[in-house]
PDB file of C-alpha atoms in Angstrom:
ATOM      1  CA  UNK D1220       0.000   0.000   0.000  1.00 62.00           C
ATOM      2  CA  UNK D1221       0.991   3.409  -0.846  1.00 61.00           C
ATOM      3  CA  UNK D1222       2.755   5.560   2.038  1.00 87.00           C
ATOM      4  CA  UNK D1223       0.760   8.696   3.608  1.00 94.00           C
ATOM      5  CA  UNK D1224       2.004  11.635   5.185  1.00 95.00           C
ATOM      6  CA  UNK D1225       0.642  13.789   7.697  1.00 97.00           C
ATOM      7  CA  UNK D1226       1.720  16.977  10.099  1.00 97.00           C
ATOM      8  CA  UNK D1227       2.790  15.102  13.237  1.00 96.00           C
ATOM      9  CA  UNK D1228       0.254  17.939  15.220  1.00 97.00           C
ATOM     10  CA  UNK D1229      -2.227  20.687  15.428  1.00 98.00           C
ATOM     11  CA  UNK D1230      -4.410  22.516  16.647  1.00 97.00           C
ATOM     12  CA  UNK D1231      -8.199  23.920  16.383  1.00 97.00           C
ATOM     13  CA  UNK D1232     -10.191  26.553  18.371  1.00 97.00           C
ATOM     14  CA  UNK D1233     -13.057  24.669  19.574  1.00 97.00           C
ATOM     15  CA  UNK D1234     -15.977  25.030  17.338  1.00 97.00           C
ATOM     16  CA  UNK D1235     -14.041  25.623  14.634  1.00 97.00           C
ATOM     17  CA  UNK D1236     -13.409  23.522  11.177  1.00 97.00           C
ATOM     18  CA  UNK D1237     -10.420  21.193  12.066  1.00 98.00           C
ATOM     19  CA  UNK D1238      -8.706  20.634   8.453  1.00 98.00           C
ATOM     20  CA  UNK D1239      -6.310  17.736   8.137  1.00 98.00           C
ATOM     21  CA  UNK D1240      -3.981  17.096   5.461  1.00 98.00           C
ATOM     22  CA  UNK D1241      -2.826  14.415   3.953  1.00 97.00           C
ATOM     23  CA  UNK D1242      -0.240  13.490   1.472  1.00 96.00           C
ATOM     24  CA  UNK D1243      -0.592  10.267  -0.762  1.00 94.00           C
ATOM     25  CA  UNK D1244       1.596  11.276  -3.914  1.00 93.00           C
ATOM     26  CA  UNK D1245       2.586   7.794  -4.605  1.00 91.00           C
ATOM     27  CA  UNK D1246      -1.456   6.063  -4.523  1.00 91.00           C
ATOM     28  CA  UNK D1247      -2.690   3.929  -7.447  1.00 89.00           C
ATOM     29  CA  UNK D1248      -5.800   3.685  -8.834  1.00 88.00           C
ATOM     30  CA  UNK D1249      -7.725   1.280  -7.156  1.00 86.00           C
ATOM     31  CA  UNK D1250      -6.581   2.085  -3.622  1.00 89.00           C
ATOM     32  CA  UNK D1251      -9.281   4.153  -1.570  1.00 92.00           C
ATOM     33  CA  UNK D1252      -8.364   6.808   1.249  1.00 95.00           C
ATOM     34  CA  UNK D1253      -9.285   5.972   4.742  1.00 95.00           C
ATOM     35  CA  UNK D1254      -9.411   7.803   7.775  1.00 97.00           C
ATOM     36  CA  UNK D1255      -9.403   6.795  11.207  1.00 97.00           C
ATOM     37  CA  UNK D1256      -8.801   8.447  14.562  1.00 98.00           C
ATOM     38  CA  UNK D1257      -8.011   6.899  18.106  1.00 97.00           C
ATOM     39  CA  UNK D1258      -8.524   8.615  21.389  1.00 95.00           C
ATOM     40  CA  UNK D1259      -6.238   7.761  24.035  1.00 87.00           C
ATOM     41  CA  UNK D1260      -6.737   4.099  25.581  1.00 81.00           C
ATOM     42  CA  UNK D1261      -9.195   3.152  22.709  1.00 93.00           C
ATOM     43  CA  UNK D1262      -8.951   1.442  19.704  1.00 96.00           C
ATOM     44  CA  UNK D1263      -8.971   3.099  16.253  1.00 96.00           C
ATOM     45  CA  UNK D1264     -12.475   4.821  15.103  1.00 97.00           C
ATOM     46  CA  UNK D1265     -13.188   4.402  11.423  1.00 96.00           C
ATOM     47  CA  UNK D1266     -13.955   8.109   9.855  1.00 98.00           C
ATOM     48  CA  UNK D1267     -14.674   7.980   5.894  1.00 97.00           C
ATOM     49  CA  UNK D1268     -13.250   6.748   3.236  1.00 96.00           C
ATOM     50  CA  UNK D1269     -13.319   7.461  -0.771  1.00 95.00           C
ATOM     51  CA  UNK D1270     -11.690   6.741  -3.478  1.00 94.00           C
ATOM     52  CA  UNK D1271     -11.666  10.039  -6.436  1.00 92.00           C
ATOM     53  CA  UNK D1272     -15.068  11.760  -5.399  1.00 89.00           C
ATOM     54  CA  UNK D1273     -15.428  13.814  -1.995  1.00 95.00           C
ATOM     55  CA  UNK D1274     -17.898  11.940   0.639  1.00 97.00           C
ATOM     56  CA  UNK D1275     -19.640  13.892   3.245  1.00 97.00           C
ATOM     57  CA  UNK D1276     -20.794  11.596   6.523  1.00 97.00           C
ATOM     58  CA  UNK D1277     -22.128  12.510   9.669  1.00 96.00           C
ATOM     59  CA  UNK D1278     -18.430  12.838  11.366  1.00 95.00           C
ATOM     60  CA  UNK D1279     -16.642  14.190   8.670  1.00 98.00           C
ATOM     61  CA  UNK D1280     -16.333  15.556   4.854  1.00 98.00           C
ATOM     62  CA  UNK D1281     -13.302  14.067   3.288  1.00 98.00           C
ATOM     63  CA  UNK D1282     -11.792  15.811   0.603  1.00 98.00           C
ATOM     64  CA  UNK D1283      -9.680  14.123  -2.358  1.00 97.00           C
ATOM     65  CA  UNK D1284      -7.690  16.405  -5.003  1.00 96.00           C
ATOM     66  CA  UNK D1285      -8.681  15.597  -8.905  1.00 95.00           C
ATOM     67  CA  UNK D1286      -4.953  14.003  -9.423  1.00 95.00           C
ATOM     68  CA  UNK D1287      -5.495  11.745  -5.648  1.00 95.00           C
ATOM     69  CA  UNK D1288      -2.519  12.850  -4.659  1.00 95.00           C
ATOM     70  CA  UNK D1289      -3.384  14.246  -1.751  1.00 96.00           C
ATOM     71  CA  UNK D1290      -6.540  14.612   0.663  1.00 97.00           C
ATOM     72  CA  UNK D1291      -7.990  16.795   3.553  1.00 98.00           C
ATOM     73  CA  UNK D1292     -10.524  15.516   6.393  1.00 98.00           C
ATOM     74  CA  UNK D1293     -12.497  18.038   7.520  1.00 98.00           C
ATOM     75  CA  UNK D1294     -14.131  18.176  10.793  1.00 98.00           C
ATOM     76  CA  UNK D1295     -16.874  20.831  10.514  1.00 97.00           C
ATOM     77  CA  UNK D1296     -17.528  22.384  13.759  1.00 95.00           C
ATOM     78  CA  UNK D1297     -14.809  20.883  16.490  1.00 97.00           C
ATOM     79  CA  UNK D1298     -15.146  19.930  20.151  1.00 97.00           C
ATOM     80  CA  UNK D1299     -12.998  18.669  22.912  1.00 97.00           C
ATOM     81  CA  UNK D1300     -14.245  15.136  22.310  1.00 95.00           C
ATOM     82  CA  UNK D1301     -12.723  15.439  19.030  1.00 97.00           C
ATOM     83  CA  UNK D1302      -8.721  15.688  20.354  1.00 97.00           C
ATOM     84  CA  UNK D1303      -7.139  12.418  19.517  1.00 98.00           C
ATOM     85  CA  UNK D1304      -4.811  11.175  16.522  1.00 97.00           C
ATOM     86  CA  UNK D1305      -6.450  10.985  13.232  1.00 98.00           C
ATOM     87  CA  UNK D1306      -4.900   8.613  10.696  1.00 97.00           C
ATOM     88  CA  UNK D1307      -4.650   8.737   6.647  1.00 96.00           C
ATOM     89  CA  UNK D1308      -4.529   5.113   5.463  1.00 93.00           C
ATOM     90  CA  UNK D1309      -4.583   4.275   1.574  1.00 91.00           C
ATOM     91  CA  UNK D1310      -5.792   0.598   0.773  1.00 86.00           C
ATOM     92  CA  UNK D1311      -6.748  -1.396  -1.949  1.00 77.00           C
ATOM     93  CA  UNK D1312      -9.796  -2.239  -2.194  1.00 68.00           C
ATOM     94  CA  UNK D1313     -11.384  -5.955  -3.198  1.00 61.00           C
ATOM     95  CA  UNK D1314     -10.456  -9.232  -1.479  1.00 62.00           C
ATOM     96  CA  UNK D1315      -6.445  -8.221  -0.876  1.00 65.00           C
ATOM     97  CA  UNK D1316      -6.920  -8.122   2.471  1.00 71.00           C
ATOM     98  CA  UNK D1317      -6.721  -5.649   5.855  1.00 74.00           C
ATOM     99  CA  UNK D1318      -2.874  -5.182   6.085  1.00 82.00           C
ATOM    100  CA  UNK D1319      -3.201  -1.644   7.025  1.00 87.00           C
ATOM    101  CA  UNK D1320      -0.097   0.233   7.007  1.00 87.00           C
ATOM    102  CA  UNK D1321      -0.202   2.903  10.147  1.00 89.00           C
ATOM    103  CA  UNK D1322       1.848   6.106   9.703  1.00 89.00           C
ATOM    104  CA  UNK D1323       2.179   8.371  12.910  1.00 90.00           C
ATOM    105  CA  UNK D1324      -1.105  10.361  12.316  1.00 95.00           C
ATOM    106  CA  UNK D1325      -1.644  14.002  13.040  1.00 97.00           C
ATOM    107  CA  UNK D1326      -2.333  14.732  17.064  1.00 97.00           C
ATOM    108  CA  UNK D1327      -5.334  17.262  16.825  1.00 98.00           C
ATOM    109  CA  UNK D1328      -5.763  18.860  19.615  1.00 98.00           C
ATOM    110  CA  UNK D1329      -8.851  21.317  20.296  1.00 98.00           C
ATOM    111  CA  UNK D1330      -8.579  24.209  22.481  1.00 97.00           C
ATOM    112  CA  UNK D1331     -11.353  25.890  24.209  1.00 96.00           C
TER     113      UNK D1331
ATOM    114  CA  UNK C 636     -25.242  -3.478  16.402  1.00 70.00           C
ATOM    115  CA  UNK C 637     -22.771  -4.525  18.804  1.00 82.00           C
ATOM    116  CA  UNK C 638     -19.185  -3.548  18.025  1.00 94.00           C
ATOM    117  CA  UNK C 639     -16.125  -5.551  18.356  1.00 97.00           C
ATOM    118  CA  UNK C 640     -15.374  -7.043  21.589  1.00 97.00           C
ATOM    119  CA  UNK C 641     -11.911  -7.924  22.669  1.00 98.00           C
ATOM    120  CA  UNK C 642     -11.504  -9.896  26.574  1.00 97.00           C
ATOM    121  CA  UNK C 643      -9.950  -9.619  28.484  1.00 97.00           C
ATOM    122  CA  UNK C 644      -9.253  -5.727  28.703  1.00 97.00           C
ATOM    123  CA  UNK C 645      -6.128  -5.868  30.868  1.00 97.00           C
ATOM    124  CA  UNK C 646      -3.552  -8.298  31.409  1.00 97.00           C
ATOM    125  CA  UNK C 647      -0.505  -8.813  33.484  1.00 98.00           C
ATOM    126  CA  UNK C 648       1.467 -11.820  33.062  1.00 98.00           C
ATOM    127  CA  UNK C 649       5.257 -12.734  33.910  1.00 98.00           C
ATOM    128  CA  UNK C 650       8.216 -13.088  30.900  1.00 98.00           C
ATOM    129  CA  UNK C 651       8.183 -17.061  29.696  1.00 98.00           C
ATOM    130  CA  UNK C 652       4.478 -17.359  30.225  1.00 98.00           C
ATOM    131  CA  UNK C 653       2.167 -17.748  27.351  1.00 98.00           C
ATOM    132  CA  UNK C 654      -1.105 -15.592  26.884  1.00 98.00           C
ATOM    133  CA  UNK C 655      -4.606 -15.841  24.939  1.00 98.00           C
ATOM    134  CA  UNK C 656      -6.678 -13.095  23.682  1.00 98.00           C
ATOM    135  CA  UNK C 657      -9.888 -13.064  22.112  1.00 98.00           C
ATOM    136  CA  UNK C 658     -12.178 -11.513  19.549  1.00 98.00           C
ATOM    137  CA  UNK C 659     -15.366 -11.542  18.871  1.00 98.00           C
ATOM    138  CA  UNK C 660     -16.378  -9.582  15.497  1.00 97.00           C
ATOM    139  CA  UNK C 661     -19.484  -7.587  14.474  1.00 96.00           C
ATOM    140  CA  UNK C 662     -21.886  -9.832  13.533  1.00 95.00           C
ATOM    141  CA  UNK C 663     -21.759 -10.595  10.023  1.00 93.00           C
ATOM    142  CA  UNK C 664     -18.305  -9.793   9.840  1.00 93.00           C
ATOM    143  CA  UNK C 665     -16.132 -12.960   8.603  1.00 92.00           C
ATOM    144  CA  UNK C 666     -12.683 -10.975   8.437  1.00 92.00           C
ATOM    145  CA  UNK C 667     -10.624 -10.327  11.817  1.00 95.00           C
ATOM    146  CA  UNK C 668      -7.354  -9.080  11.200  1.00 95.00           C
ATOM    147  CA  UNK C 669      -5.039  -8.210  14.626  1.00 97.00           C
ATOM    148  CA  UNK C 670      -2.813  -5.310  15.490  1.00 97.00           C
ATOM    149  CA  UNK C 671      -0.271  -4.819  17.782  1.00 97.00           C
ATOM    150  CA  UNK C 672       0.268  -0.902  18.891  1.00 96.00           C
ATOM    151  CA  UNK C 673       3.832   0.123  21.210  1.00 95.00           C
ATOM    152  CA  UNK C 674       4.859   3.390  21.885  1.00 90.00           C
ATOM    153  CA  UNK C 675       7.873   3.207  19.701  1.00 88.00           C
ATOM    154  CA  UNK C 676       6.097   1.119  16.537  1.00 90.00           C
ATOM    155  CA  UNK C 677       2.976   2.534  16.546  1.00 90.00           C
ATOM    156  CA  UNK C 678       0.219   0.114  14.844  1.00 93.00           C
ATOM    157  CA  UNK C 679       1.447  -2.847  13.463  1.00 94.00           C
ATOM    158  CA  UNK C 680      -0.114  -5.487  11.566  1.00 94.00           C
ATOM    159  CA  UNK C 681      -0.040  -9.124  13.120  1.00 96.00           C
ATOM    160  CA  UNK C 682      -2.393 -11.464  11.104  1.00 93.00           C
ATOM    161  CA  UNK C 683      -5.677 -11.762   9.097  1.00 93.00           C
ATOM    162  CA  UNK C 684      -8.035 -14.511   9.130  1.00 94.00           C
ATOM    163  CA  UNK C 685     -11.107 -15.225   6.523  1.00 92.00           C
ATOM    164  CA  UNK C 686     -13.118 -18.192   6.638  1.00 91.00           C
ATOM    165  CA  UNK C 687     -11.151 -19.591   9.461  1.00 94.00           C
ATOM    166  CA  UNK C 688      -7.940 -19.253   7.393  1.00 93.00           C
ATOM    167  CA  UNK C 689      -5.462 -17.145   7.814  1.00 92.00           C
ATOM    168  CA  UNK C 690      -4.892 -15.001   4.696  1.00 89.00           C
ATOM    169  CA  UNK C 691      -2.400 -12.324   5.172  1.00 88.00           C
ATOM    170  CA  UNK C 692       0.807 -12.407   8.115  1.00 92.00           C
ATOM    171  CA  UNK C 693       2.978  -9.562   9.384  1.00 92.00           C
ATOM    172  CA  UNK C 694       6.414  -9.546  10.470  1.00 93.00           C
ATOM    173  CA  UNK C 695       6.032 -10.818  14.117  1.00 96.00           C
ATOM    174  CA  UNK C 696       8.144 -14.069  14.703  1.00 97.00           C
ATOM    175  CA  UNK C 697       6.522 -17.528  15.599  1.00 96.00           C
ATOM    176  CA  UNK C 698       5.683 -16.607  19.135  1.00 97.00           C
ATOM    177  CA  UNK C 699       2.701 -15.180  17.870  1.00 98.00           C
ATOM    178  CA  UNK C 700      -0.032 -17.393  16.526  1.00 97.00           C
ATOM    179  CA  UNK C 701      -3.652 -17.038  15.698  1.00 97.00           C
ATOM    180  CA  UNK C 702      -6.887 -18.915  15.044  1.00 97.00           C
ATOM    181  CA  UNK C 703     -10.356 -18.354  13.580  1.00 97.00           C
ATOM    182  CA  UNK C 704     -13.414 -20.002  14.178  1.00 97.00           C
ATOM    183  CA  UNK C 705     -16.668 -21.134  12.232  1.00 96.00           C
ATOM    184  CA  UNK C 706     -18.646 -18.291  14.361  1.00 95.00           C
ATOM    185  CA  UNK C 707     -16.293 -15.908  12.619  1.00 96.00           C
ATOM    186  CA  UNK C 708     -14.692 -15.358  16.723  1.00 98.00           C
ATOM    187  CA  UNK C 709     -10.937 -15.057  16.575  1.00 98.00           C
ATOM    188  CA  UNK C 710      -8.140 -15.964  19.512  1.00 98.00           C
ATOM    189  CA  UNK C 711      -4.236 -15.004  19.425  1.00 98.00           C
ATOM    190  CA  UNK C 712      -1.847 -16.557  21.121  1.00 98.00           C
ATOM    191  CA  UNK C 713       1.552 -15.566  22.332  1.00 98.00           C
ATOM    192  CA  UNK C 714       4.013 -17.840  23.826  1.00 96.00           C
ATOM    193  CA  UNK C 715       7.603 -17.710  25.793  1.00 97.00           C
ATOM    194  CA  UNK C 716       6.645 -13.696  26.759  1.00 98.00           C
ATOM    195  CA  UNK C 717       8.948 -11.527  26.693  1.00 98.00           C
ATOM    196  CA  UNK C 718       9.168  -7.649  27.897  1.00 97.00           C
ATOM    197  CA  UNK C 719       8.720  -6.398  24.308  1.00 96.00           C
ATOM    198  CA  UNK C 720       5.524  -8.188  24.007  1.00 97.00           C
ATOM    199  CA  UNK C 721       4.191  -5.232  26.360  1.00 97.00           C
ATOM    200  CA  UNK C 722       1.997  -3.523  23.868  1.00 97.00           C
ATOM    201  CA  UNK C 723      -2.223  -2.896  23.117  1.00 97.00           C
ATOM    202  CA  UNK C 724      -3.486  -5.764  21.079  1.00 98.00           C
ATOM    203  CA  UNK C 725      -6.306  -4.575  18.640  1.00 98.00           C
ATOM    204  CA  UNK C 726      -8.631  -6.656  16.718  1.00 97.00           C
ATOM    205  CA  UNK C 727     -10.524  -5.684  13.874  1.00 96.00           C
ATOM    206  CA  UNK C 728     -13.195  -7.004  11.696  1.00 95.00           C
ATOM    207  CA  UNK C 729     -14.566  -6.236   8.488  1.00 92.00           C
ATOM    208  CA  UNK C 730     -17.142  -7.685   5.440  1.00 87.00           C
ATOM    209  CA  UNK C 731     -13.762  -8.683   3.056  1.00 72.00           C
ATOM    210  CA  UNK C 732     -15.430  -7.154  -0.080  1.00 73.00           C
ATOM    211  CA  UNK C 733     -15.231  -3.979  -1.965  1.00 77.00           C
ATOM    212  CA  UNK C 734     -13.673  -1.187   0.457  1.00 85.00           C
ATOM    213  CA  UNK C 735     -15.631  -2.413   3.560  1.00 88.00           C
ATOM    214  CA  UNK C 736     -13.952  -0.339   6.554  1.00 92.00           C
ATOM    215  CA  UNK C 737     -12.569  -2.174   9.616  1.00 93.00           C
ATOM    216  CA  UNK C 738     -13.573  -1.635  12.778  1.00 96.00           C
ATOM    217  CA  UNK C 739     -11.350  -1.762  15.925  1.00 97.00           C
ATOM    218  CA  UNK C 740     -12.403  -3.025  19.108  1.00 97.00           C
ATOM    219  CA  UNK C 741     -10.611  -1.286  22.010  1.00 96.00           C
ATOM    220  CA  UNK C 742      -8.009  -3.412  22.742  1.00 97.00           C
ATOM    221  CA  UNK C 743      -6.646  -5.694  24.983  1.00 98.00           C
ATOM    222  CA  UNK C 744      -3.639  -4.289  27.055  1.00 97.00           C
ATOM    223  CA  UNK C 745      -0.837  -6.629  27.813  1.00 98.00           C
ATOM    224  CA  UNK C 746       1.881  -5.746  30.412  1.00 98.00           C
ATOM    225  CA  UNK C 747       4.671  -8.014  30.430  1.00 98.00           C
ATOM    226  CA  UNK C 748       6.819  -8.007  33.381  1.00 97.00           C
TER     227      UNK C 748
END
């Protein structure tokens, strides 16, 4: 699977849109974008995912550049229970299996 | 629907011993695929199973073992501990088709000491 990189941190003023970037500059064409976060002590929270078109959910909006080379997860309007490390995973899709590859994540942190 | 439940939540054992964890996936889910998560590796891949067969491995030496059963419900084991094995154990399950998601259950942390 294609590497991802993301700002190790950052922060958002609470109620605030919380945009997180994403580089995938090496992705092919059948592998989709995933995003995940995990709040401390917990186990990973599947976000979105998409593969060429944006996707809008009740979490998040994920956004995906026309080349795929890069995306952005947008949290809309912030809160504290949003702090935790979100995680840009690229995957191919069909019966290849779960191997996700885990990168460090950004740690968003949201500030009252 | 109930999510994925890992048990037991905490464990301490002693270097040498061996240790069992389990899974059970969201229903309908026939993929469970396991993670291990330190401090200084972050999330790493352990094993995938499908149909009670294990598909896809990671780099984790022998020690580390796995089984599925026909109710989809998964168990790792880990033998001869050592202090390294200290680490969260995550299990995930998905459908296996298309780009079904996984989803994580929250762990199982094991303190080797």
């Amino acid at each position: 699977d294609a590497k991802t990189t993301q700002p190790p941190s950052m922060d958002c003023a609470e109620g605030r849109a919380a945009n997180l970037p994403c580089n995938h500059s090496t992705i092919s064409g059948n592998e989709y974008v995933y995003w995940y976060r995990q709040i401390h002590s917990q186990g990973p929270q599947y976000i979105i995912h998409g593969l060429k078109n944006n996707e809008t959910n009740e979490m998040a909006s994920l956004i995906i550049t026309e080349d795929r080379k890069s995306s952005t997860l947008i949290l809309p309007h912030a809160t504290l229970r949003d702090t935790a490390v979100y995680y840009c995973i690229v995957r191919v899709s069909g019966n290849a299996g779960n191997m996700l590859t885990f990168g460090g994540g950004t740690r968003l942190m949201v500030k009252p | 629907k109930a999510g994925v439940t890992q048990t037991p939540r905490y464990l301490i054992k002693t270097r040498g011993q061996q240790v069992t964890l389990s899974c059970s996936p969201i229903s309908g889910h026939r993929s469970v695929s396991w993670y291990q998560q330190t401090p200084g590796q972050g999330l790493q891949f352990l094993f995938e199973y499908f149909s009670e067969t294990q598909r896809n491995k990671g780099n984790f030496p022998g020690r580390f073992s796995g089984r599925q059963f026909s109710n989809s419900r998964s168990e790792m084991n880990v033998s001869t501990l050592e202090l390294g094995d200290s680490a969260l154990y995550l299990c995930a399950s998905s459908l296996w088709q298309g780009d079904s998601p996984l989803h994580f259950g929250n762990g199982t942390r094991l303190t080797v000491t």
